[in-house]
Amino acid sequence: MRYRKITLYKIIIGLFVVLQNFTLAAAADFESTIELESNNNVVRIAGRHTTDSRVANKRNLGFLPSAGGISGLGMRVSELRLFGPSGKAVIFRKLMNGEYLADSDYAAWEYSVDLSPHSSSNAAGHVSWLTNTNGILMLDDLLPQFTVGKEKVSASISLQNRAEWTAAGGADLLGVEPTTFDDYRKGIIYLGTELRHHRPGVGSKSVSFTFSGDWHFTDKEAIVMTEEVMAKLANTFGSIPEGAIRIGIFKFPMQVNPGSWEAETRGNNVSIISSDMPFRTQSTQRLHEQLRHELFHLWIPNGLSLTGNYAWFYEGLALYHSLKMAVELKRIGFDDMLDTLSRAYQIDLRQKPRRPLIDPSGLSVGVADTATYARGILVAFLLDVEFLRSSKERSGVISLFSKIFSANPSNTDGNTYVLNAIGQSSIVSKYVKGAEIIDPLMIEITTGFTFDGENGFKIVEKPNSRQREILSKLSYNTWRSSNRIKK
């Protein structure tokens, strides 16, 4: 096995030296070959800077230390070797796990990465993994961390796959020819045996699918659900994201409880890692929920050029908008939406010590967690009601979505821009920059909901005319007219 690795390295490095005097058609900053070994969880990677490379720092070589709350990713890297332009080995030293410093500029590299699934199932949706039947390669944690200021770094990737496996990335099925990723940090490759690839498109949009495993729903049902959700979101935002979209739906690479799932929308790639539900109805409902939330992120934040950590805003909005959409599409009842808001309120009420979502200067105060999401969905709900009241029920928080998405300023801090877009609001001062307990009486007065500690939010028995208008805009009338509701 070691002889094969050395032979592969010599072939690749020899090819790289020959190509030094030529320009790649795709003008990538670096090119890399990813080879899957036949019977284990290890991948072997070789790469080089191209003649078009804009990467200036060729002394440091580093790997992503953490992703999705999973740390220690640099520990997976082993057997690193660096080479100069002529193929001669370059001496380097290890600074820490995943961080190396060469004695002179290097032109090429090779190393191994152990992609055994992480012991935490949470990692499956956010970190590369590989089994004997399938895997997901997330190029950001698999390839070195190269930077070109604030610009995207491109990579030309060649994949040496296992026999009888297929692979897909972006709009394409990946074969023997190199594939260029314009922003390799957003690149994802789905691969395995017996994968099902579809490229039906959704409306006029290029949307591709990769399915692994058997589910209680069919591939066609998942595609139809995607069409439904994409159409609603396109109507909400007034346009669709640029570029091809791929949705990968995989089972966990380890045993988990029914109903467990992890998902991430990275660039235009939507990865859903899930266990199936016990019954078909539950399974289709869960998939629709996953698609509503993750597809939202194609627009916010992934369709924006805002910087910084403003997850309190876009995660809260995604959760809240998913609820409203589910009621509008008659996937859940209005009482289900109220139950979710009630649970979020109870989570926020129990938060100790209490902390604001962002500090008064507009900076994020920490990573997004359950408490952040709970408060975020409540803030989104309150902003929706406030926007509806101030516009006399003409436009709710959806108007904020389209305003931010259509403006899309470059290299602007997300928190600063979002707060300016919201404008002066007691909701921001009390519940975003402040850490006050959300007042249920204020919710009752403005919305027509009543609250008690045992039953959570309920609709008041006799809402006044203004409250009825607000309830209508919150999809209450859609729910009442649904055939799902027994009269």
Tab-separated table of C-alpha atoms in Angstrom:
chain	number	residue	atom	x	y	z
A	1	MET	CA	0.000	0.000	0.000
A	2	ARG	CA	2.822	2.395	0.813
A	3	TYR	CA	4.478	1.640	-2.564
A	4	ARG	CA	1.249	2.578	-4.330
A	5	LYS	CA	1.065	5.862	-2.436
A	6	ILE	CA	4.644	6.799	-3.380
A	7	THR	CA	4.027	5.842	-7.012
A	8	LEU	CA	0.880	7.996	-7.132
A	9	TYR	CA	2.807	10.884	-5.615
A	10	LYS	CA	5.630	10.604	-8.177
A	11	ILE	CA	3.166	10.532	-11.060
A	12	ILE	CA	1.258	13.557	-9.757
A	13	ILE	CA	4.335	15.614	-8.911
A	14	GLY	CA	5.875	14.754	-12.270
A	15	LEU	CA	2.712	15.901	-13.990
A	16	PHE	CA	2.652	19.096	-11.918
A	17	VAL	CA	6.235	19.940	-12.931
A	18	VAL	CA	5.406	19.395	-16.620
A	19	LEU	CA	2.388	21.675	-16.278
A	20	GLN	CA	4.326	24.463	-14.566
A	21	ASN	CA	4.845	26.237	-17.920
A	22	PHE	CA	1.197	26.131	-18.926
A	23	THR	CA	-1.890	28.016	-17.797
A	24	LEU	CA	-4.972	26.129	-16.677
A	25	ALA	CA	-8.055	26.952	-18.709
A	26	ALA	CA	-10.039	27.412	-15.510
A	27	ALA	CA	-7.283	29.597	-13.971
A	28	ALA	CA	-7.624	27.958	-10.550
A	29	ASP	CA	-5.442	29.100	-7.655
A	30	PHE	CA	-4.445	25.523	-6.914
A	31	GLU	CA	-5.227	22.036	-8.104
A	32	SER	CA	-5.593	18.892	-6.064
A	33	THR	CA	-6.209	15.181	-6.497
A	34	ILE	CA	-8.280	13.338	-3.900
A	35	GLU	CA	-7.774	9.578	-3.904
A	36	LEU	CA	-10.063	7.263	-1.939
A	37	GLU	CA	-8.329	4.191	-0.641
A	38	SER	CA	-10.196	0.961	-1.259
A	39	ASN	CA	-11.006	-0.471	2.148
A	40	ASN	CA	-10.733	2.167	4.848
A	41	ASN	CA	-11.759	5.675	5.846
A	42	VAL	CA	-8.565	7.364	4.661
A	43	VAL	CA	-8.215	9.682	1.665
A	44	ARG	CA	-4.868	10.571	0.118
A	45	ILE	CA	-4.540	14.135	-1.185
A	46	ALA	CA	-1.897	15.679	-3.427
A	47	GLY	CA	-1.908	19.256	-4.693
A	48	ARG	CA	0.073	22.158	-6.042
A	49	HIS	CA	-0.128	25.898	-6.598
A	50	THR	CA	-0.824	26.711	-10.234
A	51	THR	CA	0.976	29.280	-12.341
A	52	ASP	CA	-2.177	31.408	-11.985
A	53	SER	CA	-2.215	31.135	-8.188
A	54	ARG	CA	-2.875	34.360	-6.319
A	55	VAL	CA	-1.878	32.752	-2.998
A	56	ALA	CA	1.067	34.775	-1.688
A	57	ASN	CA	1.918	32.885	1.516
A	58	LYS	CA	3.708	29.706	0.467
A	59	ARG	CA	5.507	29.073	3.743
A	60	ASN	CA	2.549	28.341	6.036
A	61	LEU	CA	0.230	25.386	5.500
A	62	GLY	CA	-2.811	25.046	7.716
A	63	PHE	CA	-6.081	23.119	7.964
A	64	LEU	CA	-9.471	24.119	9.337
A	65	PRO	CA	-9.332	23.559	13.120
A	66	SER	CA	-13.081	23.243	13.740
A	67	ALA	CA	-16.466	23.273	12.002
A	68	GLY	CA	-20.051	23.059	13.241
A	69	GLY	CA	-18.858	22.945	16.839
A	70	ILE	CA	-16.547	19.982	16.123
A	71	SER	CA	-12.933	20.763	17.067
A	72	GLY	CA	-9.614	18.993	16.568
A	73	LEU	CA	-9.992	18.551	12.799
A	74	GLY	CA	-6.267	19.088	12.275
A	75	MET	CA	-5.584	15.856	14.169
A	76	ARG	CA	-6.986	13.872	11.230
A	77	VAL	CA	-4.064	14.919	8.980
A	78	SER	CA	-0.981	12.688	8.745
A	79	GLU	CA	1.953	11.797	6.447
A	80	LEU	CA	2.361	15.388	5.259
A	81	ARG	CA	5.114	16.115	2.714
A	82	LEU	CA	5.978	19.427	1.016
A	83	PHE	CA	7.895	19.924	-2.228
A	84	GLY	CA	9.585	22.765	-4.066
A	85	PRO	CA	9.065	23.697	-7.742
A	86	SER	CA	11.515	21.016	-8.898
A	87	GLY	CA	9.924	18.285	-6.794
A	88	LYS	CA	12.608	18.384	-4.096
A	89	ALA	CA	11.346	17.901	-0.533
A	90	VAL	CA	10.950	21.062	1.564
A	91	ILE	CA	11.746	20.880	5.270
A	92	PHE	CA	8.989	22.058	7.598
A	93	ARG	CA	8.030	21.935	11.251
A	94	LYS	CA	4.722	21.344	12.989
A	95	LEU	CA	3.491	24.299	15.018
A	96	MET	CA	0.379	22.540	16.345
A	97	ASN	CA	-2.182	20.053	15.078
A	98	GLY	CA	-3.053	21.120	11.547
A	99	GLU	CA	-0.548	24.022	11.400
A	100	TYR	CA	2.852	23.788	9.678
A	101	LEU	CA	5.664	26.177	8.732
A	102	ALA	CA	8.082	25.439	5.877
A	103	ASP	CA	11.725	26.543	5.811
A	104	SER	CA	11.250	27.814	2.245
A	105	ASP	CA	8.431	28.316	-0.250
A	106	TYR	CA	6.700	25.103	-1.251
A	107	ALA	CA	4.987	24.453	-4.590
A	108	ALA	CA	3.276	21.113	-3.948
A	109	TRP	CA	2.094	18.924	-1.098
A	110	GLU	CA	0.627	15.557	-0.211
A	111	TYR	CA	-0.942	14.141	2.950
A	112	SER	CA	-3.529	11.688	4.283
A	113	VAL	CA	-6.756	12.471	6.129
A	114	ASP	CA	-8.640	10.018	8.327
A	115	LEU	CA	-12.338	10.549	7.595
A	116	SER	CA	-13.716	8.011	10.057
A	117	PRO	CA	-17.100	9.387	11.197
A	118	HIS	CA	-16.829	11.492	14.333
A	119	SER	CA	-18.143	10.008	17.564
A	120	SER	CA	-20.707	12.825	17.766
A	121	SER	CA	-23.577	12.468	15.313
A	122	ASN	CA	-23.747	16.291	15.186
A	123	ALA	CA	-20.611	16.239	13.032
A	124	ALA	CA	-22.240	14.325	10.176
A	125	GLY	CA	-23.857	17.418	8.669
A	126	HIS	CA	-20.867	19.729	9.036
A	127	VAL	CA	-17.610	17.759	8.734
A	128	SER	CA	-16.257	15.408	6.021
A	129	TRP	CA	-16.797	11.687	6.624
A	130	LEU	CA	-16.353	8.441	4.743
A	131	THR	CA	-17.578	4.852	5.200
A	132	ASN	CA	-17.441	1.676	3.128
A	133	THR	CA	-20.677	2.625	1.349
A	134	ASN	CA	-20.753	6.414	1.000
A	135	GLY	CA	-19.417	9.713	2.243
A	136	ILE	CA	-19.468	13.490	2.045
A	137	LEU	CA	-16.313	15.461	1.263
A	138	MET	CA	-16.494	19.063	2.481
A	139	LEU	CA	-13.530	20.690	0.806
A	140	ASP	CA	-13.144	23.389	3.441
A	141	ASP	CA	-12.032	20.926	6.138
A	142	LEU	CA	-10.329	18.556	3.694
A	143	LEU	CA	-8.011	20.901	1.772
A	144	PRO	CA	-5.451	23.429	3.079
A	145	GLN	CA	-6.675	26.851	4.156
A	146	PHE	CA	-5.435	29.228	1.462
A	147	THR	CA	-6.443	32.894	1.372
A	148	VAL	CA	-6.307	35.711	-1.167
A	149	GLY	CA	-7.353	38.673	0.945
A	150	LYS	CA	-11.142	38.679	1.118
A	151	GLU	CA	-11.574	37.144	-2.341
A	152	LYS	CA	-12.726	33.619	-3.124
A	153	VAL	CA	-10.032	30.998	-3.712
A	154	SER	CA	-10.609	28.612	-6.623
A	155	ALA	CA	-9.472	25.008	-6.925
A	156	SER	CA	-9.390	22.408	-9.689
A	157	ILE	CA	-10.230	19.034	-8.116
A	158	SER	CA	-9.596	15.586	-9.566
A	159	LEU	CA	-11.267	12.674	-7.795
A	160	GLN	CA	-9.950	9.128	-7.904
A	161	ASN	CA	-13.078	7.358	-6.732
A	162	ARG	CA	-13.633	3.780	-5.634
A	163	ALA	CA	-14.775	1.248	-8.217
A	164	GLU	CA	-18.552	1.267	-8.786
A	165	TRP	CA	-18.957	4.489	-6.807
A	166	THR	CA	-20.428	7.660	-8.256
A	167	ALA	CA	-19.833	11.247	-7.147
A	168	ALA	CA	-21.545	14.601	-7.594
A	169	GLY	CA	-20.615	18.162	-6.797
A	170	GLY	CA	-22.437	21.349	-7.745
A	171	ALA	CA	-24.361	20.838	-10.977
A	172	ASP	CA	-22.228	17.959	-12.200
A	173	LEU	CA	-21.558	14.297	-11.764
A	174	LEU	CA	-17.837	14.015	-11.128
A	175	GLY	CA	-15.805	11.669	-13.298
A	176	VAL	CA	-12.175	11.456	-14.340
A	177	GLU	CA	-11.969	15.047	-15.595
A	178	PRO	CA	-11.008	17.804	-13.116
A	179	THR	CA	-13.824	19.960	-11.744
A	180	THR	CA	-13.238	23.616	-10.887
A	181	PHE	CA	-14.771	25.041	-7.711
A	182	ASP	CA	-14.830	28.846	-7.864
A	183	ASP	CA	-14.915	29.011	-4.064
A	184	TYR	CA	-13.513	25.741	-2.813
A	185	ARG	CA	-14.517	26.441	0.802
A	186	LYS	CA	-18.153	26.123	-0.258
A	187	GLY	CA	-17.510	22.984	-2.313
A	188	ILE	CA	-19.074	19.653	-1.332
A	189	ILE	CA	-18.760	16.267	-3.028
A	190	TYR	CA	-21.376	13.561	-2.378
A	191	LEU	CA	-20.133	10.089	-3.214
A	192	GLY	CA	-20.864	6.426	-2.646
A	193	THR	CA	-22.295	3.249	-4.087
A	194	GLU	CA	-25.924	2.997	-5.232
A	195	LEU	CA	-26.481	6.746	-5.071
A	196	ARG	CA	-29.438	8.137	-6.999
A	197	HIS	CA	-28.717	11.354	-8.914
A	198	HIS	CA	-31.436	13.529	-10.447
A	199	ARG	CA	-31.264	16.803	-12.331
A	200	PRO	CA	-34.880	17.738	-12.987
A	201	GLY	CA	-34.502	21.446	-12.395
A	202	VAL	CA	-37.045	23.384	-10.344
A	203	GLY	CA	-38.966	25.794	-12.480
A	204	SER	CA	-36.273	27.617	-14.450
A	205	LYS	CA	-33.648	26.919	-11.781
A	206	SER	CA	-30.887	24.313	-12.062
A	207	VAL	CA	-31.441	22.115	-9.004
A	208	SER	CA	-29.850	18.670	-8.734
A	209	PHE	CA	-30.390	15.921	-6.175
A	210	THR	CA	-28.307	13.108	-4.711
A	211	PHE	CA	-30.100	10.506	-2.575
A	212	SER	CA	-28.539	7.744	-0.510
A	213	GLY	CA	-30.482	4.995	1.238
A	214	ASP	CA	-34.139	4.018	1.380
A	215	TRP	CA	-36.732	6.337	2.914
A	216	HIS	CA	-40.459	6.351	3.600
A	217	PHE	CA	-40.718	9.109	0.978
A	218	THR	CA	-39.806	8.694	-2.683
A	219	ASP	CA	-37.224	10.698	-4.605
A	220	LYS	CA	-40.033	12.220	-6.663
A	221	GLU	CA	-41.885	13.351	-3.530
A	222	ALA	CA	-38.737	15.078	-2.281
A	223	ILE	CA	-38.312	16.819	-5.637
A	224	VAL	CA	-41.946	17.995	-5.637
A	225	MET	CA	-41.554	19.309	-2.077
A	226	THR	CA	-38.459	21.228	-3.152
A	227	GLU	CA	-40.359	22.772	-6.054
A	228	GLU	CA	-43.108	23.872	-3.668
A	229	VAL	CA	-40.742	25.419	-1.132
A	230	MET	CA	-38.507	27.058	-3.757
A	231	ALA	CA	-41.536	28.671	-5.401
A	232	LYS	CA	-42.711	30.143	-2.088
A	233	LEU	CA	-39.254	31.445	-1.229
A	234	ALA	CA	-38.729	32.935	-4.692
A	235	ASN	CA	-42.022	34.788	-4.269
A	236	THR	CA	-40.946	35.978	-0.820
A	237	PHE	CA	-37.567	37.331	-1.914
A	238	GLY	CA	-38.551	38.451	-5.398
A	239	SER	CA	-35.762	36.501	-7.125
A	240	ILE	CA	-33.751	33.293	-6.908
A	241	PRO	CA	-30.102	32.751	-5.913
A	242	GLU	CA	-27.474	32.615	-8.636
A	243	GLY	CA	-25.718	29.385	-9.523
A	244	ALA	CA	-26.625	25.721	-9.596
A	245	ILE	CA	-28.073	24.132	-6.457
A	246	ARG	CA	-27.504	20.567	-5.282
A	247	ILE	CA	-29.414	18.845	-2.479
A	248	GLY	CA	-27.859	15.779	-0.849
A	249	ILE	CA	-29.987	13.570	1.414
A	250	PHE	CA	-28.063	10.897	3.317
A	251	LYS	CA	-28.499	8.618	6.325
A	252	PHE	CA	-26.233	9.073	9.344
A	253	PRO	CA	-22.955	7.128	9.163
A	254	MET	CA	-23.682	5.742	12.640
A	255	GLN	CA	-26.656	4.499	14.670
A	256	VAL	CA	-28.906	7.320	15.906
A	257	ASN	CA	-32.426	7.605	17.262
A	258	PRO	CA	-35.375	7.917	14.855
A	259	GLY	CA	-36.094	11.532	13.958
A	260	SER	CA	-32.513	12.737	14.447
A	261	TRP	CA	-31.140	15.062	11.804
A	262	GLU	CA	-28.343	17.485	11.033
A	263	ALA	CA	-28.275	19.821	8.062
A	264	GLU	CA	-26.244	22.619	6.593
A	265	THR	CA	-26.588	24.897	3.576
A	266	ARG	CA	-23.067	25.727	2.412
A	267	GLY	CA	-22.951	27.960	-0.628
A	268	ASN	CA	-25.533	26.397	-2.943
A	269	ASN	CA	-25.182	22.920	-1.440
A	270	VAL	CA	-27.913	21.678	0.901
A	271	SER	CA	-26.797	18.658	2.950
A	272	ILE	CA	-29.454	16.840	4.978
A	273	ILE	CA	-28.197	13.984	7.164
A	274	SER	CA	-31.094	12.239	8.839
A	275	SER	CA	-32.576	9.093	10.239
A	276	ASP	CA	-35.993	8.148	8.937
A	277	MET	CA	-39.149	8.525	10.990
A	278	PRO	CA	-41.147	5.457	12.084
A	279	PHE	CA	-44.116	6.221	9.820
A	280	ARG	CA	-44.509	7.597	6.308
A	281	THR	CA	-46.563	10.664	7.303
A	282	GLN	CA	-43.966	11.633	9.899
A	283	SER	CA	-41.182	11.108	7.379
A	284	THR	CA	-42.665	13.390	4.727
A	285	GLN	CA	-43.483	16.063	7.309
A	286	ARG	CA	-39.942	15.996	8.642
A	287	LEU	CA	-38.437	16.285	5.162
A	288	HIS	CA	-40.661	19.253	4.349
A	289	GLU	CA	-39.524	20.919	7.574
A	290	GLN	CA	-35.873	20.318	6.708
A	291	LEU	CA	-36.300	21.733	3.208
A	292	ARG	CA	-38.210	24.809	4.409
A	293	HIS	CA	-35.426	25.728	6.806
A	294	GLU	CA	-32.351	24.865	4.747
A	295	LEU	CA	-33.548	26.245	1.412
A	296	PHE	CA	-34.247	29.572	3.152
A	297	HIS	CA	-30.502	29.836	3.767
A	298	LEU	CA	-29.807	29.862	0.015
A	299	TRP	CA	-31.115	33.436	0.193
A	300	ILE	CA	-30.177	34.461	3.747
A	301	PRO	CA	-27.328	34.413	4.581
A	302	ASN	CA	-25.729	32.571	1.620
A	303	GLY	CA	-27.103	34.888	-1.046
A	304	LEU	CA	-25.735	37.927	0.763
A	305	SER	CA	-22.272	39.464	0.966
A	306	LEU	CA	-22.644	40.552	4.587
A	307	THR	CA	-19.846	39.730	7.007
A	308	GLY	CA	-19.611	38.812	10.694
A	309	ASN	CA	-21.759	36.625	12.886
A	310	TYR	CA	-25.412	37.588	12.734
A	311	ALA	CA	-26.864	34.084	13.121
A	312	TRP	CA	-29.340	35.318	15.750
A	313	PHE	CA	-31.078	37.110	12.877
A	314	TYR	CA	-31.022	34.664	9.978
A	315	GLU	CA	-31.530	31.508	12.058
A	316	GLY	CA	-34.424	33.077	13.940
A	317	LEU	CA	-35.950	34.285	10.683
A	318	ALA	CA	-35.488	30.895	9.040
A	319	LEU	CA	-37.253	29.134	11.908
A	320	TYR	CA	-40.104	31.633	12.058
A	321	HIS	CA	-40.602	31.846	8.294
A	322	SER	CA	-40.575	28.040	8.119
A	323	LEU	CA	-43.440	27.951	10.622
A	324	LYS	CA	-45.519	30.504	8.723
A	325	MET	CA	-44.871	28.766	5.422
A	326	ALA	CA	-45.898	25.413	6.919
A	327	VAL	CA	-49.244	26.889	7.991
A	328	GLU	CA	-49.755	28.571	4.608
A	329	LEU	CA	-49.034	25.299	2.805
A	330	LYS	CA	-51.292	23.445	5.255
A	331	ARG	CA	-48.451	21.245	6.485
A	332	ILE	CA	-49.145	22.114	10.124
A	333	GLY	CA	-51.975	23.766	12.008
A	334	PHE	CA	-51.974	27.230	13.544
A	335	ASP	CA	-51.954	25.633	16.994
A	336	ASP	CA	-48.720	23.866	16.038
A	337	MET	CA	-47.121	27.230	15.299
A	338	LEU	CA	-48.312	28.579	18.646
A	339	ASP	CA	-46.920	25.515	20.423
A	340	THR	CA	-43.509	26.121	18.852
A	341	LEU	CA	-43.546	29.774	19.898
A	342	SER	CA	-44.595	28.687	23.392
A	343	ARG	CA	-41.652	26.282	23.670
A	344	ALA	CA	-39.292	28.999	22.457
A	345	TYR	CA	-40.678	31.350	25.101
A	346	GLN	CA	-40.129	28.790	27.856
A	347	ILE	CA	-36.540	28.174	26.702
A	348	ASP	CA	-35.852	31.908	26.679
A	349	LEU	CA	-37.481	32.321	30.096
A	350	ARG	CA	-35.149	29.707	31.623
A	351	GLN	CA	-31.962	31.281	30.245
A	352	LYS	CA	-29.471	31.935	33.055
A	353	PRO	CA	-27.507	34.088	33.014
A	354	ARG	CA	-29.548	36.188	30.632
A	355	ARG	CA	-27.590	37.703	27.773
A	356	PRO	CA	-28.443	39.897	24.794
A	357	LEU	CA	-28.305	38.551	21.263
A	358	ILE	CA	-25.757	41.232	20.419
A	359	ASP	CA	-24.057	43.758	22.666
A	360	PRO	CA	-25.000	47.454	22.460
A	361	SER	CA	-22.139	48.136	20.020
A	362	GLY	CA	-23.722	45.755	17.520
A	363	LEU	CA	-21.245	42.898	17.872
A	364	SER	CA	-22.246	39.269	18.274
A	365	VAL	CA	-21.906	37.993	21.848
A	366	GLY	CA	-21.317	34.328	21.093
A	367	VAL	CA	-22.051	31.307	18.967
A	368	ALA	CA	-25.599	30.438	18.009
A	369	ASP	CA	-27.106	27.840	20.334
A	370	THR	CA	-30.553	26.649	21.415
A	371	ALA	CA	-31.130	29.748	23.537
A	372	THR	CA	-30.105	32.014	20.657
A	373	TYR	CA	-32.440	30.217	18.248
A	374	ALA	CA	-35.324	30.350	20.739
A	375	ARG	CA	-34.937	34.073	21.319
A	376	GLY	CA	-34.278	34.610	17.610
A	377	ILE	CA	-37.585	33.053	16.541
A	378	LEU	CA	-39.454	35.133	19.127
A	379	VAL	CA	-37.762	38.322	17.926
A	380	ALA	CA	-38.686	37.440	14.328
A	381	PHE	CA	-42.306	36.907	15.404
A	382	LEU	CA	-42.411	40.217	17.302
A	383	LEU	CA	-40.851	42.082	14.378
A	384	ASP	CA	-43.440	40.551	12.047
A	385	VAL	CA	-46.249	41.837	14.236
A	386	GLU	CA	-44.611	45.249	14.618
A	387	PHE	CA	-44.139	45.618	10.860
A	388	LEU	CA	-47.740	44.567	10.264
A	389	ARG	CA	-49.069	47.083	12.777
A	390	SER	CA	-46.944	49.972	11.511
A	391	SER	CA	-47.945	49.289	7.882
A	392	LYS	CA	-51.619	48.772	8.787
A	393	GLU	CA	-51.356	45.070	7.959
A	394	ARG	CA	-49.887	45.658	4.488
A	395	SER	CA	-46.421	44.155	5.003
A	396	GLY	CA	-44.755	42.113	7.695
A	397	VAL	CA	-41.225	40.889	8.215
A	398	ILE	CA	-41.221	39.509	4.642
A	399	SER	CA	-40.669	43.092	3.479
A	400	LEU	CA	-37.452	43.102	5.514
A	401	PHE	CA	-36.294	39.905	3.771
A	402	SER	CA	-36.736	41.332	0.288
A	403	LYS	CA	-35.245	44.692	1.285
A	404	ILE	CA	-32.055	43.121	2.601
A	405	PHE	CA	-31.757	40.578	-0.210
A	406	SER	CA	-32.284	43.091	-3.025
A	407	ALA	CA	-29.810	45.622	-1.550
A	408	ASN	CA	-27.093	43.063	-0.681
A	409	PRO	CA	-24.217	45.459	0.102
A	410	SER	CA	-20.678	44.076	-0.161
A	411	ASN	CA	-18.334	43.638	2.795
A	412	THR	CA	-20.736	45.208	5.295
A	413	ASP	CA	-21.080	43.935	8.848
A	414	GLY	CA	-24.242	41.866	9.070
A	415	ASN	CA	-25.337	43.038	12.500
A	416	THR	CA	-24.881	46.708	11.619
A	417	TYR	CA	-26.771	46.388	8.345
A	418	VAL	CA	-29.634	44.349	9.803
A	419	LEU	CA	-30.167	46.757	12.686
A	420	ASN	CA	-30.197	49.714	10.298
A	421	ALA	CA	-32.705	47.893	8.087
A	422	ILE	CA	-34.994	47.223	11.068
A	423	GLY	CA	-34.759	50.834	12.233
A	424	GLN	CA	-35.721	52.211	15.617
A	425	SER	CA	-37.544	49.525	17.555
A	426	SER	CA	-38.144	48.778	21.215
A	427	ILE	CA	-37.886	45.085	20.268
A	428	VAL	CA	-34.242	45.599	19.298
A	429	SER	CA	-33.386	47.668	22.371
A	430	LYS	CA	-35.124	45.290	24.800
A	431	TYR	CA	-34.636	41.842	23.311
A	432	VAL	CA	-31.688	42.041	20.888
A	433	LYS	CA	-29.274	44.505	22.476
A	434	GLY	CA	-30.967	43.966	25.827
A	435	ALA	CA	-31.697	40.791	27.756
A	436	GLU	CA	-35.138	41.603	29.141
A	437	ILE	CA	-37.725	38.859	29.562
A	438	ILE	CA	-40.233	39.074	26.717
A	439	ASP	CA	-43.514	40.486	28.022
A	440	PRO	CA	-46.435	38.159	27.146
A	441	LEU	CA	-48.950	40.902	27.954
A	442	MET	CA	-47.531	43.020	25.156
A	443	ILE	CA	-47.942	40.038	22.796
A	444	GLU	CA	-51.571	39.595	23.894
A	445	ILE	CA	-52.428	43.250	23.299
A	446	THR	CA	-50.881	43.419	19.850
A	447	THR	CA	-51.652	39.986	18.392
A	448	GLY	CA	-54.756	38.510	19.950
A	449	PHE	CA	-52.779	35.751	21.687
A	450	THR	CA	-53.117	35.099	25.367
A	451	PHE	CA	-50.477	33.353	27.437
A	452	ASP	CA	-50.323	31.268	30.562
A	453	GLY	CA	-47.469	29.249	31.961
A	454	GLU	CA	-49.238	25.903	31.615
A	455	ASN	CA	-50.778	26.137	28.135
A	456	GLY	CA	-48.509	28.680	26.432
A	457	PHE	CA	-49.902	30.939	23.700
A	458	LYS	CA	-53.559	30.630	22.719
A	459	ILE	CA	-55.921	32.807	20.715
A	460	VAL	CA	-58.105	35.099	22.833
A	461	GLU	CA	-61.791	34.222	22.816
A	462	LYS	CA	-62.927	37.485	21.244
A	463	PRO	CA	-60.168	39.221	19.272
A	464	ASN	CA	-60.934	42.808	18.286
A	465	SER	CA	-60.902	43.955	14.654
A	466	ARG	CA	-57.218	44.959	14.704
A	467	GLN	CA	-56.231	41.670	16.296
A	468	ARG	CA	-58.260	39.759	13.690
A	469	GLU	CA	-56.346	41.550	10.917
A	470	ILE	CA	-53.031	40.609	12.517
A	471	LEU	CA	-54.159	36.993	12.964
A	472	SER	CA	-55.170	36.859	9.317
A	473	LYS	CA	-51.707	38.038	8.208
A	474	LEU	CA	-50.187	35.394	10.482
A	475	SER	CA	-52.016	32.750	8.382
A	476	TYR	CA	-54.769	32.038	10.918
A	477	ASN	CA	-57.493	32.203	8.263
A	478	THR	CA	-55.552	29.832	6.016
A	479	TRP	CA	-55.444	27.351	8.853
A	480	ARG	CA	-59.172	27.696	9.600
A	481	SER	CA	-60.089	27.024	5.969
A	482	SER	CA	-57.843	23.989	5.718
A	483	ASN	CA	-59.521	20.693	4.989
A	484	ARG	CA	-57.257	19.201	7.632
A	485	ILE	CA	-59.221	20.950	10.398
A	486	LYS	CA	-62.344	19.163	11.529
A	487	LYS	CA	-65.264	21.496	11.987
